[in-house]
Coordinates of C-alpha atoms in Angstrom, one line a residue:
M1 CA -2.2 45.8 -8.3
N2 CA 1.0 47.9 -8.0
G3 CA -0.9 51.1 -8.7
I4 CA -3.1 50.9 -5.6
P5 CA -3.1 54.2 -3.6
F6 CA -1.2 53.9 -0.3
N7 CA -4.3 54.7 1.8
E8 CA -6.2 51.9 0.1
R9 CA -3.7 49.2 0.6
V10 CA -4.3 46.4 3.1
N11 CA -1.9 44.8 5.6
I12 CA -0.6 41.2 5.2
L13 CA 1.2 39.7 8.2
L14 CA 4.1 37.4 7.5
V15 CA 5.2 35.3 10.5
D16 CA 8.4 33.2 10.4
D17 CA 11.4 32.9 12.7
Q18 CA 13.8 32.5 9.7
P19 CA 14.7 35.9 8.0
S20 CA 15.4 34.1 4.7
R21 CA 11.9 32.8 4.5
L22 CA 10.4 36.2 5.3
L23 CA 12.4 37.6 2.5
S24 CA 11.2 35.0 0.1
Y25 CA 7.6 35.6 1.1
E26 CA 8.0 39.3 0.5
S27 CA 9.5 38.7 -2.9
V28 CA 6.6 36.4 -3.9
L29 CA 3.9 38.7 -2.6
A30 CA 5.5 42.1 -3.7
D31 CA 3.5 42.1 -7.0
L32 CA 0.2 42.3 -5.0
G33 CA 1.1 45.9 -4.1
Q34 CA -0.1 45.6 -0.5
N35 CA 1.6 46.4 2.9
L36 CA 3.8 43.4 3.9
I37 CA 4.5 43.4 7.6
S38 CA 6.9 40.8 9.1
A39 CA 7.1 39.2 12.5
R40 CA 9.7 36.7 13.7
S41 CA 7.8 35.1 16.5
G42 CA 4.3 34.4 17.8
E43 CA 4.6 37.1 20.4
E44 CA 5.7 39.7 17.9
A45 CA 2.8 38.7 15.7
L46 CA 0.2 39.3 18.5
Q47 CA 1.7 42.7 19.1
R48 CA 1.4 43.6 15.4
L49 CA -2.2 42.6 15.5
L50 CA -2.9 44.9 18.4
D51 CA -1.4 47.8 16.5
D52 CA -3.1 47.4 13.1
D53 CA -5.7 45.5 11.0
F54 CA -4.8 42.7 8.7
A55 CA -6.4 41.0 5.7
V56 CA -4.6 37.7 5.9
I57 CA -1.8 36.1 8.0
L58 CA 0.9 33.8 6.6
L59 CA 2.0 31.7 9.6
D60 CA 4.9 29.3 10.0
V61 CA 4.0 26.1 12.0
S62 CA 7.4 25.3 13.5
M63 CA 8.8 28.3 15.5
P64 CA 10.7 28.3 18.7
G65 CA 8.8 29.3 21.8
M66 CA 5.2 29.8 20.7
D67 CA 4.7 27.7 17.6
G68 CA 2.2 28.4 14.8
F69 CA -0.6 26.3 16.3
E70 CA -0.4 28.1 19.6
T71 CA -0.3 31.5 17.9
A72 CA -3.3 30.7 15.8
A73 CA -5.3 29.6 18.8
M74 CA -4.6 32.9 20.6
I75 CA -5.4 34.9 17.5
H76 CA -8.8 33.3 17.0
D77 CA -9.6 33.3 20.7
H78 CA -9.7 37.2 20.5
P79 CA -13.0 38.6 19.2
R80 CA -11.2 41.2 17.2
F81 CA -9.0 38.8 15.3
E82 CA -11.2 35.7 15.1
S83 CA -12.2 36.3 11.5
I84 CA -8.7 36.9 10.1
P85 CA -7.9 34.1 7.6
I86 CA -4.7 32.2 8.4
I87 CA -2.6 30.2 5.9
F88 CA -0.3 27.8 7.7
V89 CA 3.2 27.2 6.1
T90 CA 5.2 24.1 7.1
G91 CA 8.7 23.0 6.2
V92 CA 8.3 19.4 7.5
H93 CA 6.2 16.5 6.3
D94 CA 3.1 16.7 8.6
S95 CA 0.4 14.1 8.7
E96 CA -3.2 14.6 7.7
F97 CA -4.0 14.9 11.4
D98 CA -1.6 17.9 11.7
A99 CA -3.4 19.5 8.8
L100 CA -6.7 18.8 10.4
K101 CA -5.5 20.4 13.6
G102 CA -4.6 23.5 11.7
Y103 CA -8.0 23.7 10.1
R104 CA -9.7 23.3 13.4
L105 CA -7.7 26.3 14.7
G106 CA -9.2 28.4 11.9
A107 CA -6.8 28.0 9.0
V108 CA -8.2 28.5 5.6
D109 CA -5.3 26.7 3.9
Y110 CA -2.2 24.7 4.6
V111 CA 0.8 24.8 2.3
S112 CA 4.3 23.1 2.4
I113 CA 7.8 24.3 1.7
P114 CA 9.1 24.6 -0.9
I115 CA 6.2 26.9 -1.9
V116 CA 5.1 27.4 -5.5
P117 CA 5.1 31.2 -5.9
E118 CA 2.2 31.4 -8.3
I119 CA 0.0 29.3 -6.0
L120 CA 0.8 31.2 -2.8
R121 CA 0.4 34.5 -4.6
S122 CA -3.0 33.4 -5.9
K123 CA -4.2 32.2 -2.5
V124 CA -3.2 35.4 -0.8
S125 CA -4.6 37.5 -3.6
V126 CA -8.1 35.9 -3.3
L127 CA -8.2 36.5 0.5
V128 CA -7.0 40.1 0.0
E129 CA -9.7 40.7 -2.6
L130 CA -12.4 39.3 -0.3
Y131 CA -11.1 41.6 2.5
M132 CA -11.1 44.6 0.2
Q133 CA -14.6 43.8 -1.0
R134 CA -15.8 43.6 2.5
R135 CA -14.1 46.9 3.4
E136 CA -15.6 48.6 0.3
L137 CA -19.0 47.3 1.2
Q138 CA -18.7 48.7 4.7
R139 CA -17.7 52.1 3.1
L140 CA -20.8 52.0 0.9
N141 CA -23.0 51.2 3.9
R142 CA -21.7 54.1 5.8
S143 CA -22.2 56.5 2.9
L144 CA -25.8 55.3 2.4
A145 CA -26.4 55.6 6.1
E146 CA -25.3 59.2 6.1
A147 CA -27.7 60.0 3.1
N148 CA -30.7 58.5 4.7
A149 CA -30.1 57.3 8.2
T150 CA -33.5 55.9 9.0
L151 CA -34.0 54.0 5.7
Q152 CA -30.4 52.9 5.5
A153 CA -30.4 51.5 8.9
E154 CA -33.0 49.0 8.0
K155 CA -31.4 48.2 4.6
A156 CA -28.0 47.8 6.3
R157 CA -29.4 45.2 8.7
E158 CA -30.9 43.3 5.7
L159 CA -27.7 43.5 3.8
E160 CA -25.7 42.4 6.9
R161 CA -28.0 39.4 7.3
A162 CA -27.7 38.5 3.6
N163 CA -23.9 38.7 3.8
H164 CA -23.8 36.7 6.9
N165 CA -25.9 33.9 5.3
L166 CA -23.8 34.0 2.2
E167 CA -20.6 33.8 4.2
Q168 CA -22.0 30.9 6.1
A169 CA -23.1 29.1 2.9
N170 CA -19.6 29.7 1.4
A171 CA -17.9 28.5 4.5
A172 CA -20.1 25.5 4.7
L173 CA -19.3 24.5 1.1
R174 CA -15.5 25.0 1.7
D175 CA -15.7 23.0 4.9
A176 CA -17.8 20.2 3.3
D177 CA -15.3 19.8 0.4
R178 CA -12.3 19.9 2.7
H179 CA -13.8 17.5 5.3
K180 CA -15.1 15.2 2.6
D181 CA -11.6 14.1 1.7
E182 CA -10.5 14.0 5.4
F183 CA -13.5 11.9 6.2
I184 CA -13.0 9.4 3.4
A185 CA -9.4 8.9 4.4
I186 CA -10.3 8.3 8.1
L187 CA -13.3 6.2 7.1
A188 CA -11.1 4.0 4.9
H189 CA -8.6 3.6 7.8
E190 CA -11.4 2.7 10.3
L191 CA -12.9 0.2 7.9
R192 CA -9.6 -1.5 7.2
N193 CA -9.0 -2.2 10.9
P194 CA -11.9 -4.6 11.3
L195 CA -11.4 -6.0 7.8
A196 CA -7.9 -7.1 8.6
P197 CA -8.8 -9.7 11.3
I198 CA -11.8 -10.9 9.2
R199 CA -9.5 -11.4 6.2
A200 CA -6.9 -13.2 8.3
A201 CA -9.6 -15.4 10.0
V202 CA -11.0 -16.4 6.7
D203 CA -7.5 -17.3 5.5
V204 CA -7.0 -19.5 8.6
M205 CA -10.3 -21.2 7.9
S206 CA -9.2 -21.9 4.3
L207 CA -6.1 -23.7 5.5
M208 CA -8.1 -26.1 7.7
P209 CA -10.5 -28.8 6.5
L210 CA -14.2 -28.0 6.9
E211 CA -16.3 -31.1 6.6
H212 CA -19.7 -29.5 6.9
T213 CA -21.0 -28.2 3.5
Q214 CA -22.8 -25.2 5.1
L215 CA -19.6 -24.1 7.0
R216 CA -17.7 -24.2 3.7
W217 CA -20.4 -22.1 2.1
A218 CA -20.3 -19.6 5.0
R219 CA -16.5 -19.3 4.7
E220 CA -16.8 -18.6 1.0
V221 CA -19.5 -15.9 1.6
I222 CA -17.3 -14.1 4.1
D223 CA -14.3 -14.4 1.7
R224 CA -16.2 -12.9 -1.2
Q225 CA -17.9 -10.1 0.8
T226 CA -14.6 -9.1 2.5
T227 CA -13.0 -8.8 -0.9
H228 CA -15.9 -6.8 -2.1
L229 CA -15.8 -4.4 0.9
S230 CA -12.1 -3.9 0.5
R231 CA -12.6 -3.0 -3.1
L232 CA -15.3 -0.4 -2.2
V233 CA -12.9 1.2 0.3
D234 CA -10.2 1.4 -2.3
D235 CA -12.5 2.8 -4.9
L236 CA -13.7 5.5 -2.5
L237 CA -10.1 6.6 -1.9
D238 CA -9.2 6.5 -5.6
V239 CA -12.0 8.8 -6.4
S240 CA -10.9 11.2 -3.7
R241 CA -7.3 11.1 -4.9
I242 CA -8.3 11.7 -8.5
S243 CA -10.5 14.6 -7.6
R244 CA -7.6 16.2 -5.7
G245 CA -5.1 15.4 -8.4
T246 CA -2.8 13.4 -6.1
I247 CA -3.0 10.0 -7.9
K248 CA 0.2 9.0 -9.7
L249 CA 0.5 6.4 -12.5
N250 CA 3.5 4.0 -12.5
K251 CA 3.6 3.3 -16.2
E252 CA 5.3 0.4 -17.9
L253 CA 5.1 -1.4 -21.2
L254 CA 2.3 -4.0 -21.2
S255 CA 0.9 -6.3 -23.9
L256 CA -2.8 -6.5 -24.4
R257 CA -2.7 -10.2 -23.5
T258 CA -1.1 -9.5 -20.2
I259 CA -3.7 -6.9 -19.3
L260 CA -6.5 -9.3 -20.3
D261 CA -5.0 -12.2 -18.2
R262 CA -4.5 -10.1 -15.1
S263 CA -8.0 -8.6 -15.3
V264 CA -9.6 -11.9 -15.7
E265 CA -7.7 -13.2 -12.7
A266 CA -9.0 -10.2 -10.6
A267 CA -12.6 -10.6 -11.7
Q268 CA -12.9 -14.4 -11.9
P269 CA -14.3 -14.9 -8.3
I270 CA -17.4 -12.8 -8.9
I271 CA -17.9 -14.2 -12.4
S272 CA -17.7 -17.8 -11.1
A273 CA -20.0 -16.9 -8.1
H274 CA -22.7 -15.9 -10.6
H275 CA -22.1 -18.9 -12.8
H276 CA -21.4 -16.8 -15.9
E277 CA -19.6 -18.0 -19.0
L278 CA -16.6 -15.8 -19.8
Q279 CA -15.3 -15.7 -23.4
I280 CA -11.9 -14.1 -24.2
E281 CA -10.7 -12.9 -27.5
C282 CA -7.3 -11.3 -28.0
L283 CA -6.9 -10.2 -31.6
A284 CA -3.5 -8.5 -31.1
E285 CA -1.2 -10.6 -29.0
T286 CA 1.9 -8.5 -29.4
A287 CA 0.4 -5.0 -29.3
T288 CA 1.3 -3.0 -26.3
V289 CA 0.3 0.1 -24.3
Q290 CA 2.2 2.3 -21.8
G291 CA 0.2 2.2 -18.6
D292 CA 0.0 1.5 -14.9
P293 CA -0.7 -2.2 -14.7
T294 CA -2.6 -1.9 -11.4
R295 CA -4.9 0.8 -12.8
L296 CA -5.5 -0.9 -16.2
V297 CA -6.4 -4.1 -14.4
Q298 CA -8.7 -2.1 -12.2
I299 CA -10.4 -0.6 -15.2
L300 CA -11.2 -3.9 -16.9
S301 CA -12.0 -5.8 -13.7
N302 CA -14.5 -3.1 -12.7
L303 CA -16.2 -3.5 -16.1
L304 CA -16.2 -7.3 -15.7
N305 CA -17.6 -7.0 -12.2
N306 CA -20.4 -4.7 -13.4
A307 CA -21.2 -7.1 -16.2
A308 CA -21.4 -10.1 -13.7
K309 CA -23.4 -8.1 -11.2
Y310 CA -26.1 -6.8 -13.5
M311 CA -26.9 -10.0 -15.3
Q312 CA -29.0 -13.0 -14.4
A313 CA -27.2 -16.1 -13.3
S314 CA -25.5 -18.2 -16.1
G315 CA -25.1 -15.4 -18.5
T316 CA -22.4 -14.7 -21.1
I317 CA -19.6 -12.1 -20.9
L318 CA -17.3 -11.4 -23.8
L319 CA -13.9 -9.8 -23.1
R320 CA -12.1 -8.7 -26.3
A321 CA -8.9 -6.9 -27.1
S322 CA -8.1 -5.6 -30.6
V323 CA -6.3 -2.8 -32.4
D324 CA -8.0 0.1 -34.3
G325 CA -5.7 2.5 -35.9
G326 CA -3.4 3.9 -33.2
H327 CA -5.5 2.6 -30.4
A328 CA -5.8 -0.5 -28.3
V329 CA -9.5 -1.3 -27.9
F330 CA -10.8 -3.4 -25.0
A331 CA -14.5 -4.4 -25.0
V332 CA -16.7 -6.0 -22.3
K333 CA -20.0 -7.2 -23.7
D334 CA -22.7 -8.9 -21.6
S335 CA -26.2 -10.3 -22.1
G336 CA -27.6 -8.6 -18.9
I337 CA -30.2 -6.1 -18.0
G338 CA -29.0 -3.5 -20.5
L339 CA -29.4 0.3 -20.4
T340 CA -32.0 2.8 -21.5
S341 CA -31.2 5.7 -23.8
E342 CA -31.9 8.1 -20.8
A343 CA -29.3 6.3 -18.7
L344 CA -26.4 6.3 -21.1
P345 CA -25.5 10.1 -20.8
K346 CA -25.1 9.9 -17.0
L347 CA -23.6 6.5 -16.8
F348 CA -20.1 7.6 -15.9
N349 CA -21.1 10.4 -13.5
L350 CA -19.9 10.1 -9.9
F351 CA -22.6 8.6 -7.6
S352 CA -24.9 7.9 -10.6
R353 CA -27.2 4.9 -9.9
V354 CA -28.9 4.4 -13.3
H355 CA -30.7 1.2 -12.5
E356 CA -32.3 2.3 -9.2
D357 CA -35.4 3.7 -10.8
E358 CA -36.0 0.6 -12.9
G359 CA -36.6 -1.8 -10.1
H360 CA -33.4 -3.7 -10.7
L361 CA -30.7 -4.7 -8.3
P362 CA -29.2 -1.8 -6.3
S363 CA -26.2 -0.3 -8.0
G364 CA -23.7 0.1 -5.1
L365 CA -22.1 3.5 -4.4
G366 CA -22.2 4.7 -8.0
I367 CA -18.4 5.3 -8.1
G368 CA -17.2 2.3 -10.1
L369 CA -17.9 3.6 -13.6
A370 CA -16.9 7.1 -12.7
L371 CA -13.6 5.7 -11.5
V372 CA -13.2 3.8 -14.8
R373 CA -13.7 6.9 -16.8
Q374 CA -11.2 9.0 -14.7
L375 CA -8.5 6.3 -14.9
V376 CA -8.9 5.8 -18.6
E377 CA -8.7 9.6 -19.2
L378 CA -5.5 9.7 -17.0
H379 CA -4.0 7.2 -19.5
G380 CA -5.0 9.5 -22.4
G381 CA -7.9 7.3 -23.5
A382 CA -11.7 7.3 -23.6
V383 CA -14.5 5.0 -22.5
S384 CA -18.0 4.6 -23.9
A385 CA -21.0 2.4 -23.5
T386 CA -23.8 1.2 -25.8
S387 CA -26.9 -0.9 -25.3
P388 CA -29.8 -2.0 -27.6
G389 CA -32.1 -1.3 -24.7
P390 CA -33.4 -2.9 -21.4
N391 CA -32.8 -6.6 -21.0
R392 CA -30.8 -6.7 -24.2
G393 CA -27.3 -6.5 -22.8
S394 CA -24.7 -3.7 -23.0
E395 CA -21.1 -3.2 -24.2
F396 CA -18.4 -1.0 -22.7
T397 CA -15.4 0.0 -24.9
V398 CA -12.1 1.4 -23.6
R399 CA -9.7 3.0 -26.1
L400 CA -6.1 3.6 -25.1
P401 CA -3.1 4.9 -27.2
L402 CA -1.0 2.2 -28.6
S403 CA 2.8 2.0 -28.0
D404 CA 5.2 1.7 -30.9
T405 CA 6.9 -1.3 -29.2
L406 CA 5.7 -4.9 -29.8
A407 CA 5.7 -7.4 -27.0
P408 CA 7.8 -10.6 -27.5
I409 CA 5.8 -13.7 -28.3
A410 CA 5.8 -16.1 -25.4
T411 CA 6.9 -19.7 -25.9
L412 CA 4.0 -22.0 -25.4
G413 CA 4.3 -24.9 -23.0
E414 CA 7.3 -23.4 -21.2
A415 CA 6.9 -24.2 -17.5
P416 CA 7.6 -21.5 -14.9
P417 CA 10.6 -22.0 -12.7
A418 CA 9.9 -24.1 -9.7
Q419 CA 9.7 -22.1 -6.5
A420 CA 11.7 -23.2 -3.4
Q421 CA 9.7 -24.6 -0.6
M422 CA 8.8 -22.0 2.0
Q423 CA 10.9 -22.5 5.1
A424 CA 9.8 -21.6 8.6
L425 CA 10.6 -18.0 9.5
R426 CA 10.7 -16.0 12.8
V427 CA 8.0 -13.4 12.4
L428 CA 7.1 -10.6 14.8
V429 CA 3.6 -9.1 14.5
A430 CA 2.8 -5.8 16.1
D431 CA -0.7 -4.2 16.2
D432 CA -2.7 -2.4 19.0
N433 CA -5.9 -4.0 17.6
A434 CA -6.2 -7.2 19.5
D435 CA -8.3 -9.1 16.9
A436 CA -6.0 -8.0 14.1
L437 CA -2.9 -9.1 16.1
E438 CA -4.2 -12.5 17.1
S439 CA -5.7 -13.4 13.8
L440 CA -2.6 -12.5 11.7
A441 CA -0.4 -14.3 14.3
L442 CA -2.6 -17.4 14.1
L443 CA -2.5 -17.4 10.3
L444 CA 1.3 -17.3 10.4
E445 CA 1.4 -20.1 12.9
V446 CA -0.9 -22.3 10.8
C447 CA 1.5 -21.7 7.9
G448 CA 4.3 -23.1 10.0
H449 CA 6.1 -20.0 11.1
E450 CA 7.4 -19.1 14.6
V451 CA 5.5 -16.0 15.8
R452 CA 5.8 -13.4 18.6
K453 CA 3.4 -10.6 19.2
A454 CA 3.5 -7.0 20.4
S455 CA 0.7 -4.5 21.0
D456 CA 2.6 -1.2 21.3
G457 CA 5.7 0.5 19.8
Q458 CA 7.8 0.1 23.0
E459 CA 7.0 -3.6 23.3
T460 CA 7.7 -4.0 19.6
L461 CA 11.2 -2.5 19.9
Q462 CA 12.0 -4.6 23.0
A463 CA 10.9 -7.8 21.2
V464 CA 12.9 -7.1 18.1
T465 CA 16.0 -6.3 20.1
A466 CA 15.8 -9.4 22.2
W467 CA 14.5 -11.9 19.6
R468 CA 15.9 -10.7 16.3
P469 CA 13.1 -12.0 14.0
D470 CA 13.5 -12.6 10.2
V471 CA 10.5 -10.5 9.4
A472 CA 8.5 -7.8 11.3
L473 CA 4.9 -6.9 10.3
L474 CA 4.2 -3.6 12.0
D475 CA 1.1 -1.5 12.3
I476 CA 1.7 2.2 12.0
G477 CA -0.8 3.8 14.5
M478 CA 0.5 2.1 17.7
P479 CA 0.6 3.8 21.2
L480 CA 3.9 4.9 22.9
L481 CA 5.9 4.7 19.7
D482 CA 4.3 4.6 16.2
G483 CA 5.5 2.3 13.5
Y484 CA 7.5 4.9 11.8
E485 CA 9.5 5.6 14.9
V486 CA 10.0 1.9 15.6
A487 CA 11.4 1.4 12.1
R488 CA 13.7 4.4 12.4
R489 CA 15.2 3.1 15.7
I490 CA 15.6 -0.4 14.3
R491 CA 17.4 0.9 11.2
G492 CA 19.7 2.9 13.6
E493 CA 21.0 -0.3 15.2
P494 CA 24.0 -2.2 13.8
W495 CA 21.9 -5.3 13.2
G496 CA 18.8 -3.4 12.0
A497 CA 19.7 -3.4 8.3
Q498 CA 19.2 -7.2 8.2
L499 CA 15.6 -7.2 9.4
F500 CA 12.9 -7.3 6.7
L501 CA 10.4 -4.6 7.8
V502 CA 6.9 -4.5 6.5
A503 CA 4.3 -1.8 7.3
V504 CA 0.7 -3.1 7.5
S505 CA -1.5 -0.1 8.0
G506 CA -5.0 1.2 7.5
W507 CA -3.5 4.3 6.0
G508 CA -2.7 3.7 2.3
Q509 CA -2.3 7.0 0.4
S510 CA 0.8 7.9 -1.5
E511 CA 2.1 10.1 1.2
D512 CA 1.7 7.3 3.8
R513 CA 3.7 4.9 1.6
Q514 CA 6.5 7.5 1.2
R515 CA 6.6 8.1 4.9
A516 CA 7.0 4.3 5.4
T517 CA 9.9 4.2 2.9
D518 CA 11.6 7.2 4.5
A519 CA 11.3 5.5 7.9
G520 CA 13.1 2.4 6.6
F521 CA 10.3 0.0 5.8
D522 CA 11.1 -2.4 2.9
L523 CA 7.4 -2.7 2.0
H524 CA 4.1 -1.0 2.7
F525 CA 0.7 -2.8 2.5
R526 CA -2.8 -1.6 3.3
K527 CA -5.0 -3.6 5.5
P528 CA -6.4 -6.2 5.0
I529 CA -3.6 -8.4 3.5
G530 CA -4.8 -11.7 2.2
L531 CA -2.9 -15.0 2.3
P532 CA -1.4 -14.7 -1.2
T533 CA 0.0 -11.3 -0.3
L534 CA 1.3 -12.6 3.0
E535 CA 3.0 -15.6 1.3
G536 CA 4.6 -13.2 -1.2
I537 CA 6.0 -11.1 1.6
L538 CA 7.5 -14.1 3.4
E539 CA 8.9 -15.6 0.1
K540 CA 10.7 -12.3 -0.5
A541 CA 12.0 -12.2 3.0
Q542 CA 13.2 -15.7 2.7
R543 CA 15.1 -14.9 -0.5
L544 CA 16.7 -11.9 1.0
N545 CA 17.6 -13.9 4.1
A546 CA 19.2 -16.6 1.9
E547 CA 21.2 -14.0 0.0
T548 CA 22.4 -12.5 3.3
V549 CA 23.6 -15.9 4.5
V550 CA 25.5 -16.6 1.3
K551 CA 27.2 -13.2 1.5
S552 CA 28.1 -13.9 5.1
D553 CA 29.5 -17.3 4.3
T554 CA 31.5 -15.9 1.5

C-alpha cells in the first residue's frame, strides 16, 4: 500500500499522551501508506476531527484530563463523527466490564499493551479498506448521478438502502458474536451466585441426620441436580473459551490407570443414580500421556455421563483403556439407545441434538460432545463414534498420543498416610449475597469452626484487622471495596502475610484467576464450592498454620 497516491490516502488518528507509544504506533502502521496524524490528549483529538476526516481512530484509554472513554463519548455524540470506528488501547489489565463499557461507547475493538504489530496492523488495515471502499462507492455514485441525474437518483437511493441493510446485518453479526461471549460469562456468574447457597445448604443437610426417607431422597435430588447445573455452566464457559482460543492446558505426565480412576470417580454419581453396571478394563497400566488432568477427566466423564443418560435403567457401560501403536485408546461402550447413520456425521457439532427427532429423552444443550471433540483435539488426539443402529448401543473412542515415559507400578495394599484430624479454625466469610453468606457460614459452623461474617469490603477489612482469622473466604464482587482491593490491603499489613486468603467468586475465567493471584489470594475457586473442596481448603490452611507455628517456635 506504500504506492498509494497522496490525494487518495486516508487519515488515521493516533491518540495517546505518551510520545513513545505514538512513535511505536506510527512505526507499526507506516507500511499501510496512509496519513498518520497524532494527538496527545482528548481535547487535541477533537480539534483534529474538526479539521479533517478520519477512517479510524486508535485511542488510549488512560490519559490525564479527558480519558479515552470520555473522548469516545464526545466523538460519537457528534453526528459528523458518530460512524468513525474506534480501537481502544489499554496499558492496564481491565475487567470484562471495562471492555463492555468501551464497546457501548462505539468501539469496534479493544486491544492491550504490549500490542502485537501484525494484529494491530491487520485490524487497522481492514477498517481503512472498508473506509476506502465506501469512499470509492460514493465517488461512483456521484459519477453516475452526473451521467443520468434522474435515473441515477433512484438507483442511488436503492443502493444506499442496500448498503444500509448490509451494514446493519454485518454490525448485528459482529455484535451478536461479541455479546455472545460477554453474555455467557455474565450468565455463568449470575447462575453461580444462587448455586452457591444451594450447594452449601445441601452440604449442611448431608452432615445432619434425616430420619424421613422422603427427605433423604429430596436432599439427594437437590445434590445431583446442583452438580449437574454446575457442570452445564462450566461446559458453556469452556466452549466459549475454546472458540476464542483462550483456554490453556496445564499438562503433566499421567498414567492411563490414573485417568480412568479419576474419570470414574467424577461420573460415578450419575451412573449409580441410573443403576447401571460399570465395567472397567485397563490393558496398559504403565502407559502414559502428557495431558491436562482436569480436561482429560472432563473428556471421559462427559462420555460416561452421556452413556448413563441415554440408556434405560440397569444397563451396562464398558470403560476400556489400551494402547494401539503410538496412541493411548480410551473407549466408552454402552447398551443404550444407539445412533442412526444420519446422526453420526453431526454428533460432535456444537448445539447438535441428534436424539430430539427420534422421540427419545431430550439431549441437553448439545455442547457436551462438541466440548469433548475440542478438548481431545487440543491434546493432539481424535474422537470418533460408532453404533450398530437404534437401540443397539454405541461406542465412543478417544485416541491420544502416547508419552515415551512409563508410569511406575503402584504397590498393592499400601495404605495411604493417615491424615491429621481437622482442628477448629477461625474462618471469616465475606459475601454481599445474604443467602450465600449465611449458608456457607452455617456449613463451617456445623463442621466445628468458629465463623464471622461480613457483607461488604469495608466490613471485611475491619473484621480481619480486629479478629485476625486463620482463613478468609472472600467474594470478589462486593460493594465499597471489592475482593481484590481487600486482599491487596491485607497483604500490605505486617501481619497480612500469615492469613490464608481464598477467593470464592462467580467469575472463573483464566484472567479472573490471574487477577486473584496478583491481588494476593492463595487460592481461587468458582462458586459453588462443595464440602469436599471446602474441607481441602481448610486442611491446607491448617497445614500452613502448623508450619508457621513451628517456624515461630524455632
